[in-house]
XYZ file of C-alpha atoms in Angstrom:
332
model
C -1.396 -25.989 -9.446
C -2.913 -22.566 -9.199
C -3.544 -21.184 -5.810
C -6.082 -18.505 -4.765
C -4.935 -15.383 -2.814
C -7.341 -14.760 -0.065
C -8.480 -11.598 1.266
C -6.763 -10.229 4.538
C -7.780 -8.070 7.235
C -4.656 -6.070 7.691
C -1.627 -5.148 5.399
C 1.636 -4.452 6.865
C 2.433 -1.161 5.101
C -1.210 -0.001 5.289
C -0.823 -0.122 9.125
C 2.588 1.587 8.931
C 1.121 4.359 6.834
C -1.739 4.805 9.121
C 0.565 4.785 12.165
C 2.816 7.412 10.585
C 0.034 9.700 9.746
C -1.300 9.439 13.275
C 2.154 10.366 14.694
C 2.572 13.142 12.112
C -0.907 14.524 13.205
C -0.188 14.352 16.840
C 3.286 15.930 16.416
C 2.143 18.891 14.263
C -0.949 19.434 16.102
C 1.167 20.315 19.283
C 2.754 23.231 17.402
C -0.588 24.370 15.726
C 0.399 23.663 12.157
C -2.458 24.689 9.680
C -3.965 21.481 8.103
C -6.176 21.018 5.198
C -7.428 18.122 3.175
C -5.541 17.147 -0.013
C -6.730 18.573 -3.350
C -8.338 16.329 -5.964
C -6.078 16.275 -8.924
C -7.850 17.899 -12.052
C -5.841 16.092 -14.579
C -7.305 12.737 -14.575
C -4.862 10.353 -16.155
C -7.530 7.491 -16.234
C -10.009 9.639 -18.245
C -7.521 10.412 -20.851
C -6.409 6.860 -21.021
C -9.929 5.366 -21.474
C -11.437 8.147 -23.738
C -11.253 7.425 -27.412
C -8.922 10.317 -28.536
C -9.707 9.743 -32.158
C -13.101 11.377 -31.589
C -12.744 14.986 -30.661
C -14.973 15.920 -27.568
C -16.533 18.822 -29.622
C -17.842 16.257 -31.970
C -19.740 14.318 -29.354
C -23.442 15.021 -28.961
C -24.632 16.635 -25.666
C -25.843 13.502 -24.340
C -22.448 11.701 -25.136
C -20.475 14.452 -23.546
C -22.555 14.437 -20.416
C -22.294 10.801 -20.164
C -18.581 11.031 -20.429
C -18.572 13.850 -17.828
C -20.772 11.704 -15.445
C -18.589 8.638 -15.910
C -15.691 10.504 -14.181
C -17.618 12.617 -11.705
C -15.561 12.473 -8.400
C -17.060 11.708 -4.946
C -16.521 14.410 -2.488
C -13.892 13.698 0.136
C -12.471 10.584 -1.498
C -8.744 10.131 -2.084
C -6.506 7.282 -3.344
C -2.985 7.094 -2.065
C -0.343 4.408 -3.338
C 2.003 3.346 -0.479
C 5.102 1.374 -1.753
C 7.765 -0.158 0.547
C 11.405 -0.529 -0.717
C 14.555 -1.975 0.885
C 17.589 0.442 0.206
C 17.110 0.060 -3.544
C 17.850 -3.842 -3.407
C 14.807 -4.584 -5.864
C 11.664 -3.343 -6.851
C 8.829 -2.132 -4.641
C 8.206 -5.345 -2.726
C 5.052 -4.113 -1.097
C 2.506 -1.851 -2.813
C -0.922 -1.005 -1.152
C -3.598 1.300 -2.676
C -5.341 3.180 0.245
C -8.663 4.748 -0.297
C -9.691 7.339 2.054
C -13.483 8.060 2.200
C -13.703 11.129 4.483
C -17.437 11.561 3.638
C -18.333 8.207 5.008
C -15.631 7.927 7.720
C -13.953 4.834 6.127
C -10.293 3.796 5.100
C -9.766 0.738 2.841
C -6.452 -0.434 1.666
C -5.698 -3.103 -0.891
C -2.507 -4.904 -1.033
C -1.085 -5.485 -4.474
C 0.894 -8.713 -4.870
C 4.399 -7.913 -6.100
C 4.235 -10.813 -8.730
C 1.017 -9.555 -10.211
C 1.177 -9.608 -13.961
C 1.384 -6.053 -15.636
C 2.327 -4.594 -18.989
C 5.102 -2.201 -18.387
C 6.815 -0.443 -21.275
C 5.135 -2.680 -23.662
C 6.365 -6.028 -22.107
C 4.963 -8.659 -19.565
C 6.426 -7.898 -16.182
C 5.824 -8.366 -12.461
C 4.045 -5.156 -11.266
C 7.054 -4.453 -8.704
C 9.277 -3.966 -11.785
C 7.554 -0.619 -12.345
C 9.220 1.274 -9.519
C 12.711 0.156 -10.719
C 11.946 1.179 -14.222
C 10.236 4.492 -13.531
C 10.003 5.261 -9.816
C 6.814 6.103 -8.179
C 5.331 7.914 -11.045
C 5.513 4.817 -13.308
C 4.372 2.507 -10.332
C 1.213 4.768 -9.804
C 0.471 4.847 -13.568
C 0.723 1.123 -13.912
C -1.736 0.560 -10.842
C -3.975 3.299 -12.181
C -4.222 1.667 -15.785
C -4.885 -1.734 -14.371
C -7.676 -0.612 -11.756
C -9.303 2.037 -13.912
C -9.034 4.531 -11.205
C -6.594 7.444 -10.597
C -3.799 7.317 -8.039
C -4.052 10.847 -6.431
C -0.994 10.697 -4.237
C 2.059 8.411 -3.383
C 4.103 7.540 -0.429
C 7.397 5.662 -0.566
C 8.522 4.123 2.728
C 12.030 2.725 3.203
C 12.051 -0.531 5.378
C 14.580 1.175 7.542
C 11.675 3.324 8.933
C 10.374 0.101 10.378
C 13.675 -0.738 12.071
C 14.078 2.689 13.429
C 10.342 2.829 14.801
C 10.787 -0.582 16.615
C 13.908 0.818 18.378
C 12.474 4.000 19.168
C 9.598 2.187 21.166
C 12.141 0.016 22.864
C 11.506 -3.187 21.018
C 8.465 -5.477 20.709
C 7.208 -8.652 22.176
C 6.284 -10.914 19.280
C 5.440 -14.729 18.741
C 7.468 -15.892 15.895
C 5.316 -18.405 13.963
C 7.990 -20.742 12.439
C 11.608 -21.679 12.927
C 13.700 -19.439 10.657
C 17.073 -20.526 9.310
C 18.263 -18.563 6.339
C 21.628 -17.207 5.027
C 22.193 -14.862 1.999
C 25.803 -13.872 1.689
C 25.132 -11.590 -1.263
C 22.925 -9.317 0.915
C 24.951 -10.118 4.104
C 21.816 -11.372 5.534
C 21.503 -14.101 8.230
C 18.130 -14.961 9.881
C 18.032 -17.445 12.619
C 15.262 -17.533 15.114
C 13.262 -20.398 16.943
C 9.658 -20.430 16.849
C 8.153 -18.917 19.980
C 7.649 -15.603 21.913
C 10.597 -13.268 21.844
C 11.426 -9.491 22.459
C 12.723 -8.030 19.290
C 14.823 -4.983 18.602
C 14.647 -3.235 15.322
C 17.411 -5.073 13.447
C 15.978 -8.438 14.480
C 12.329 -7.350 13.755
C 13.404 -6.389 10.124
C 14.925 -9.921 9.590
C 11.656 -11.563 10.867
C 9.446 -9.734 8.456
C 11.748 -10.162 5.730
C 11.852 -13.990 6.039
C 10.430 -16.144 3.170
C 11.912 -19.582 3.471
C 14.799 -21.582 5.200
C 18.059 -22.724 3.533
C 16.318 -26.130 2.904
C 13.293 -24.558 1.119
C 10.907 -25.304 4.293
C 9.304 -22.468 6.090
C 5.790 -21.017 5.562
C 4.928 -23.280 2.610
C 3.637 -20.196 0.810
C 6.484 -17.747 1.057
C 5.114 -14.230 0.208
C 1.630 -14.970 1.530
C 3.062 -16.375 4.731
C 5.551 -13.482 5.252
C 2.604 -11.041 4.601
C 0.610 -12.647 7.432
C 3.722 -12.392 9.740
C 4.117 -8.712 8.809
C 0.602 -8.092 9.446
C 0.703 -9.511 12.900
C 3.824 -7.879 13.705
C 2.662 -4.496 12.618
C -0.427 -4.871 14.674
C 1.790 -5.431 17.749
C 4.038 -2.274 16.755
C 0.819 -0.078 16.364
C -0.585 -1.354 19.679
C 2.575 -0.639 21.592
C 3.378 2.758 19.739
C 0.048 4.488 20.167
C 0.349 4.544 24.090
C 0.472 7.501 26.540
C 3.885 6.598 27.470
C 5.135 7.173 23.905
C 3.933 10.829 23.753
C 7.335 11.945 24.777
C 8.916 10.341 21.697
C 6.936 12.294 19.114
C 10.016 14.167 17.988
C 11.746 10.802 17.424
C 9.017 9.623 15.390
C 8.834 12.785 13.437
C 12.493 12.586 12.418
C 12.095 8.772 11.371
C 9.321 10.080 8.994
C 11.478 12.784 7.435
C 14.382 10.505 7.018
C 12.757 7.405 5.481
C 9.486 8.513 3.852
C 9.157 10.277 0.534
C 5.511 11.739 -0.598
C 3.847 14.358 -2.661
C 1.455 15.007 0.079
C 2.340 18.168 1.873
C 2.499 18.500 5.795
C -0.878 20.016 6.141
C -2.246 17.199 4.039
C -0.652 14.585 6.130
C -2.013 16.241 9.182
C -5.430 16.224 8.017
C -5.250 12.733 6.938
C -3.843 11.669 10.350
C -6.744 13.550 12.208
C -9.164 11.935 9.923
C -7.847 8.352 10.658
C -7.796 9.164 14.380
C -11.484 10.283 14.251
C -12.605 7.228 12.246
C -11.355 4.709 14.682
C -9.833 1.365 13.963
C -13.250 -0.164 13.439
C -13.478 1.711 10.116
C -10.180 0.874 8.728
C -9.810 -2.353 6.745
C -7.410 -3.994 4.361
C -7.515 -6.886 1.842
C -5.422 -8.377 -0.944
C -6.302 -8.084 -4.656
C -7.814 -11.572 -5.612
C -5.768 -13.586 -8.145
C -4.321 -16.953 -9.034
C -0.674 -18.121 -9.081
C 0.726 -19.618 -12.180
C 4.505 -19.224 -12.580
C 5.894 -16.761 -13.010
C 2.926 -14.420 -12.291
C -0.049 -13.975 -10.214
C -2.976 -13.432 -12.542
C -5.499 -10.948 -11.139
C -9.106 -12.218 -11.394
C -10.906 -9.302 -13.294
C -14.358 -9.887 -12.198
C -13.349 -10.096 -8.433
C -11.019 -7.187 -8.754
C -13.777 -4.986 -10.279
C -16.218 -5.826 -7.531
C -13.441 -4.834 -4.994
C -12.721 -1.536 -6.888
C -16.498 -0.491 -7.044
C -17.005 -1.447 -3.427
C -14.084 0.041 -1.757
C -11.563 1.849 -3.958
C -13.576 3.747 -6.715
C -13.404 7.476 -6.359
C -15.959 8.113 -8.973
C -19.760 8.323 -8.593
C -20.458 5.882 -11.238
C -19.279 2.193 -10.970
C -16.356 1.161 -13.119
C -16.970 -1.350 -15.880
C -14.802 -4.133 -17.215
C -13.905 -1.693 -20.066
C -12.359 0.687 -17.538
C -9.905 -2.098 -16.153
C -6.853 -3.113 -17.981
C -5.731 -6.447 -16.396
C -3.623 -8.688 -18.665
C -4.608 -12.201 -19.095
């Protein structure tokens, strides 16, 4: 039976991204690093993908050429950033979230892309997280861009070890584990054994909790990745709350080293500082997250084109004009 993926208020890597950006901003602000907003990339991949290349632009009428330019006119101060989370190369990017930063209207919105979403990668049907293994962040960003009909301006790749290191740096986190966890995977040298209830977790324990999908006997959340996502969301909110305290200001150097070791991005330091300061200025009430809507039918999640289009136009679209169904490329 198909099951609907519901929208959620928080996404774990979205929270991690914003947390790291804030920490970067605070750290570099103390040494007065020059910061500036990212540049909007002029080579619009989506425009070239959607334009009929068989018709030279010089053969278009003035009205047609103007309509084409208007369709791809960018909003001021609007950026899209794809954040992906990987675990030491043990698979594809299990977590992918497209973050839209609307600096003009003081809002940040992130949409989590289910890893099992159906996508066409190198001409074949694949789960979307395969794109990272096949072509790294470049192919991952291209695949997301093609499906949603909007550009991915920048990318951030975060290793899960950053999560573990951050939890240890703040002295661990008190967290209510929502289910009994009893799982062993000798191939990954992974053993997860926790009882339901409140517990103080160190970094290694926290990483196990957020990786848990099901028990050895198949029981657990009942909806593996959706249940895991909710636990990740709840835990990262606890981490963010504990990290952003006055007492942790003395640990900014440690936070910076974690970022340098475990995060790869094509944003420069000045851009990160600017984005971090923007996030601080907007406040938590202006930062929201959701999940791309779709239905599960083994082996894929099939994205709902109409609902995705509405979400793109409401929250993710960096263009002045709304996108249309012709702009999206969601496989059926």
